Short mmCIF file of C-alpha atoms in Angstrom, two decimals:
data_model
loop_
_atom_site.label_atom_id
_atom_site.label_comp_id
_atom_site.label_asym_id
_atom_site.label_seq_id
_atom_site.Cartn_x
_atom_site.Cartn_y
_atom_site.Cartn_z
CA MET U 1 26.24 126.87 158.57
CA ALA U 2 27.03 123.66 156.70
CA SER U 3 29.40 121.33 157.89
CA LEU U 4 32.37 119.34 156.27
CA PHE U 5 32.49 115.60 156.84
CA LEU U 6 35.69 113.88 155.81
CA PRO U 7 35.85 110.22 155.06
CA ALA U 8 37.12 107.80 157.53
CA LEU U 9 40.79 106.23 156.60
CA GLY U 10 39.40 102.78 156.79
CA ARG U 11 42.59 100.89 155.45
CA MET U 12 46.20 101.55 155.87
CA ALA U 13 49.51 99.91 154.59
CA VAL U 14 52.87 100.33 155.89
CA CYS U 15 55.59 99.58 153.29
CA GLY U 16 59.26 98.84 153.85
CA GLY U 17 62.30 97.50 151.74
CA THR U 18 60.67 99.37 148.41
CA HIS U 19 64.77 100.34 148.45
CA GLY U 20 66.31 96.78 149.56
CA ASN U 21 69.28 98.56 151.57
CA GLU U 22 67.34 101.05 153.64
CA LEU U 23 67.01 98.83 156.45
CA SER U 24 65.21 100.65 159.05
CA GLY U 25 61.90 100.35 157.18
CA VAL U 26 62.72 96.33 156.33
CA PHE U 27 63.55 95.94 160.11
CA LEU U 28 59.92 97.42 161.04
CA VAL U 29 57.66 95.60 158.70
CA GLN U 30 59.29 92.53 160.05
CA GLU U 31 58.75 93.55 163.62
CA MET U 32 55.27 94.68 162.99
CA GLU U 33 54.53 91.11 161.20
CA ARG U 34 55.93 89.48 164.12
CA GLN U 35 53.43 91.24 166.34
CA ARG U 36 50.40 90.09 164.37
CA LYS U 37 51.54 86.58 164.33
CA GLU U 38 51.75 86.99 168.26
CA LYS U 39 48.91 89.06 169.03
CA GLY U 40 46.45 89.00 166.01
CA ASP U 41 45.08 91.56 163.78
CA GLY U 42 43.88 93.50 166.93
CA VAL U 43 47.31 94.64 167.85
CA TRP U 44 46.62 97.90 166.02
CA PRO U 45 43.54 99.99 166.41
CA ILE U 46 43.00 100.14 162.69
CA PRO U 47 43.39 97.78 159.75
CA VAL U 48 47.14 97.56 158.87
CA THR U 49 48.36 95.87 155.92
CA THR U 50 52.17 95.29 156.03
CA VAL U 51 54.22 94.88 152.80
CA LEU U 52 57.90 94.14 152.15
CA SER U 53 57.94 95.91 148.99
CA ASN U 54 60.81 94.69 147.19
CA PRO U 55 61.98 91.24 148.70
CA ARG U 56 64.69 90.19 146.20
CA ALA U 57 66.57 93.31 146.87
CA VAL U 58 65.96 92.87 150.19
CA GLU U 59 67.32 89.67 150.22
CA GLU U 60 70.29 90.69 148.53
CA CYS U 61 70.60 94.19 150.31
CA ARG U 62 70.81 96.12 147.49
CA ARG U 63 68.50 99.29 146.34
CA TYR U 64 67.23 97.43 143.48
CA ILE U 65 67.52 94.35 141.11
CA ASP U 66 66.88 96.07 137.68
CA THR U 67 65.68 99.27 137.95
CA ASP U 68 64.69 101.82 140.91
CA MET U 69 60.93 100.42 142.17
CA ASN U 70 60.21 103.82 143.26
CA ARG U 71 60.23 105.39 139.97
CA CYS U 72 57.84 102.43 138.66
CA PHE U 73 54.47 103.54 139.95
CA SER U 74 53.50 106.16 137.77
CA THR U 75 50.01 105.35 135.42
CA ALA U 76 52.09 104.87 132.20
CA THR U 77 54.45 102.45 133.94
CA LEU U 78 51.72 100.47 135.81
CA SER U 79 49.80 100.07 132.82
CA SER U 80 52.51 99.15 130.67
CA PRO U 81 52.63 95.65 128.77
CA ILE U 82 54.60 93.06 130.57
CA THR U 83 57.07 91.29 128.59
CA ASP U 84 59.76 88.59 129.05
CA SER U 85 62.30 91.43 128.80
CA SER U 86 60.60 93.89 131.64
CA PRO U 87 62.48 94.54 134.79
CA TYR U 88 61.53 92.93 138.02
CA GLU U 89 60.61 95.83 139.74
CA VAL U 90 58.11 96.83 136.69
CA ARG U 91 56.54 93.82 137.14
CA HIS U 92 56.33 93.77 140.93
CA ALA U 93 55.15 97.16 141.18
CA GLN U 94 51.98 95.96 138.96
CA GLU U 95 51.70 93.20 141.46
CA LEU U 96 51.73 95.82 144.26
CA ASN U 97 49.33 98.21 142.38
CA ASN U 98 46.68 95.31 142.33
CA LEU U 99 47.40 94.32 145.99
CA LEU U 100 47.07 98.23 147.27
CA GLY U 101 45.02 99.88 144.25
CA LEU U 102 44.21 100.40 141.76
CA LYS U 103 45.69 103.61 141.58
CA GLY U 104 43.49 106.58 141.04
CA SER U 105 40.48 104.37 141.46
CA ALA U 106 37.80 104.25 144.75
CA ASP U 107 39.17 100.91 145.70
CA ALA U 108 42.73 101.92 146.11
CA ILE U 109 43.72 101.49 149.60
CA ASP U 110 43.26 104.59 151.94
CA MET U 111 46.92 105.31 153.34
CA ILE U 112 50.21 104.01 152.28
CA CYS U 113 53.16 104.94 154.64
CA ASP U 114 56.39 104.00 152.52
CA LEU U 115 59.23 103.87 154.66
CA HIS U 116 62.85 105.01 153.70
CA ASN U 117 66.12 105.95 154.75
CA THR U 118 68.78 108.54 153.40
CA THR U 119 72.46 109.17 154.23
CA SER U 120 71.48 112.71 154.47
CA ASN U 121 71.10 114.32 158.23
CA MET U 122 67.49 115.88 157.73
CA GLY U 123 65.69 114.13 160.63
CA LEU U 124 62.24 113.01 159.39
CA THR U 125 60.77 114.02 156.68
CA LEU U 126 57.24 113.42 155.08
CA ILE U 127 57.12 113.39 151.32
CA HIS U 128 54.05 113.65 149.49
CA TYR U 129 52.19 115.01 146.10
CA ALA U 130 50.06 117.83 146.54
CA THR U 131 49.26 120.32 149.12
CA SER U 132 45.54 119.35 149.06
CA ASP U 133 46.34 116.27 150.67
CA TRP U 134 44.54 117.25 154.08
CA ALA U 135 45.21 113.76 155.88
CA THR U 136 49.09 114.22 155.10
CA MET U 137 49.06 117.77 156.48
CA HIS U 138 47.29 117.15 159.45
CA ILE U 139 49.49 113.89 160.26
CA CYS U 140 52.72 115.94 159.77
CA LYS U 141 51.31 118.54 162.07
CA TYR U 142 50.56 115.70 164.50
CA LEU U 143 54.09 114.37 164.48
CA GLN U 144 55.60 117.72 164.95
CA THR U 145 53.69 118.24 168.09
CA LYS U 146 54.73 114.48 169.37
CA ILE U 147 57.94 114.07 168.07
CA THR U 148 60.79 116.23 169.83
CA LYS U 149 64.41 114.28 169.30
CA VAL U 150 64.59 115.48 165.52
CA PRO U 151 62.89 118.10 163.25
CA VAL U 152 59.86 116.65 161.45
CA ARG U 153 59.45 118.30 158.13
CA VAL U 154 57.00 118.17 155.14
CA LEU U 155 58.10 118.07 151.11
CA VAL U 156 55.61 118.74 148.50
CA MET U 157 56.53 117.31 145.15
CA ASP U 158 53.65 119.09 143.50
CA VAL U 159 53.24 116.92 140.16
CA PRO U 160 49.69 115.28 138.93
CA ILE U 161 49.21 112.04 140.65
CA SER U 162 49.16 110.12 137.28
CA ASP U 163 53.25 111.33 136.84
CA ALA U 164 53.77 110.44 140.50
CA TYR U 165 55.92 107.60 140.37
CA SER U 166 56.65 106.59 143.76
CA LEU U 167 54.56 103.90 145.94
CA GLU U 168 52.58 105.88 148.20
CA SER U 169 51.09 107.55 145.31
CA VAL U 170 49.00 104.24 144.57
CA SER U 171 47.05 105.16 147.73
CA LYS U 172 44.36 107.87 148.01
CA HIS U 173 46.33 109.51 150.93
CA GLY U 174 49.82 108.48 150.94
CA PHE U 175 53.12 109.55 152.09
CA SER U 176 56.77 108.31 152.13
CA ILE U 177 58.80 108.90 155.91
CA GLU U 178 62.36 109.72 155.05
CA VAL U 179 64.76 109.53 158.13
CA GLY U 180 68.35 110.13 158.33
CA PRO U 181 71.17 109.98 158.47
CA GLN U 182 71.83 106.32 158.05
CA PRO U 183 74.15 104.58 156.00
CA HIS U 184 72.57 102.19 153.52
CA GLY U 185 73.05 98.43 154.48
CA VAL U 186 73.16 98.94 158.26
CA VAL U 187 70.63 99.93 161.02
CA ARG U 188 71.07 102.62 163.60
CA ALA U 189 68.52 102.09 166.81
CA ASP U 190 68.28 105.76 167.38
CA ILE U 191 67.10 106.07 163.33
CA TYR U 192 64.92 102.86 163.82
CA LEU U 193 63.16 104.17 166.84
CA ILE U 194 62.33 107.71 165.22
CA MET U 195 60.66 105.84 162.30
CA LYS U 196 58.84 103.43 164.57
CA GLU U 197 57.44 106.46 166.68
CA ALA U 198 56.39 108.44 163.46
CA VAL U 199 54.56 105.17 162.26
CA ASP U 200 53.10 104.41 165.57
CA LEU U 201 51.99 108.15 166.08
CA THR U 202 50.33 107.62 162.47
CA ILE U 203 48.26 104.94 163.21
CA ASP U 204 47.25 106.68 166.56
CA TRP U 205 46.10 109.89 164.68
CA ILE U 206 43.88 107.63 162.12
CA HIS U 207 42.22 105.79 165.01
CA LYS U 208 41.59 109.18 166.66
CA PHE U 209 40.36 111.01 163.53
CA ASN U 210 38.30 108.06 162.71
CA SER U 211 36.76 107.96 166.16
CA GLY U 212 35.70 111.70 165.83
CA THR U 213 38.47 113.68 167.21
CA VAL U 214 38.71 117.30 165.79
CA PHE U 215 42.05 118.38 164.79
CA GLU U 216 43.12 122.18 164.93
CA GLY U 217 43.71 124.06 161.38
CA GLY U 218 46.36 126.47 160.98
CA ASP U 219 49.61 126.98 159.00
CA MET U 220 52.33 124.59 158.62
CA GLU U 221 55.78 125.51 156.60
CA ALA U 222 55.92 122.90 153.67
CA PHE U 223 59.19 122.71 151.49
CA LYS U 224 58.52 122.32 147.72
CA PHE U 225 61.09 120.21 145.22
CA ILE U 226 62.51 122.92 142.57
CA LYS U 227 65.28 120.99 140.76
CA SER U 228 67.85 118.50 141.14
CA ILE U 229 71.77 120.01 140.93
CA ASP U 230 74.40 117.28 140.22
CA TYR U 231 78.09 117.63 140.98
CA PRO U 232 80.22 119.44 138.89
CA ARG U 233 81.80 116.57 136.41
CA ASP U 234 84.44 116.04 133.90
CA PRO U 235 82.89 117.28 130.48
CA GLU U 236 84.53 113.82 128.60
CA THR U 237 84.74 111.29 131.45
CA ARG U 238 81.75 112.50 133.37
CA HIS U 239 83.64 111.47 136.45
CA LEU U 240 82.97 113.75 139.58
CA THR U 241 85.45 116.51 140.07
CA ALA U 242 83.95 117.99 143.32
CA ALA U 243 82.83 116.73 147.00
CA VAL U 244 80.81 118.15 149.56
CA HIS U 245 82.62 120.94 151.34
CA PRO U 246 83.87 120.19 154.99
CA GLN U 247 81.60 122.94 156.57
CA LEU U 248 78.49 121.40 155.02
CA GLN U 249 79.22 117.72 155.18
CA GLY U 250 76.89 116.07 157.50
CA LEU U 251 74.23 118.83 156.86
CA LEU U 252 73.56 117.81 153.34
CA SER U 253 74.09 114.91 151.54
CA PRO U 254 73.92 113.65 148.04
CA GLN U 255 71.39 110.84 148.18
CA ALA U 256 67.87 110.95 149.63
CA GLY U 257 65.46 107.78 148.98
#
């Protein structure tokens, strides 16, 4: 019987601050950089690159400066010519693609874990682009067995990778971690610790996989993006004409990362 050999995941990047006011990822990347400075590259069992993705937005504690960076990583945007009027985030997205990609190439980094917060009370969710990404699915299953404080879910966007517009799509295998609820511009210690645990466990899974550990397969529930539904608006002014129902407030929220 033939055996299936999957390639090792040799390089990983942990990115925070893609949205500059989602601070758990910002603080976690800064903490990981402090650990590397104190203990050297051997602080983790695999090579890990840390990236503060949108430093200008982090400095101003804003989601973005000119345009949402996490919408700038489609193949079309990454290959667009840069002019004097190009948004800052488009320029920097191309720089990150050169650092971590090139997207879709054999030289692209193996795994990007991009860190986000949401105001939604959604626990911990891994968001990625294809059910065929075996690495992300196994990591999510591993996190589900290890993290008990909050639900751990996976959301599949299911679009061609060339059209995928968020940072993790630059890597061969990638996902964003979305943790909430947390207001923008602040840090909740409990949310930060959940994110840190997820990143530590992801590094642990990759190390075990690279060392030859065999992980069991099986079924796993995954959610699929269908469509966005806007709030009701006044047809003339476009002002909102509704709010979240009190019985749903705290369960659902209008903005995720």
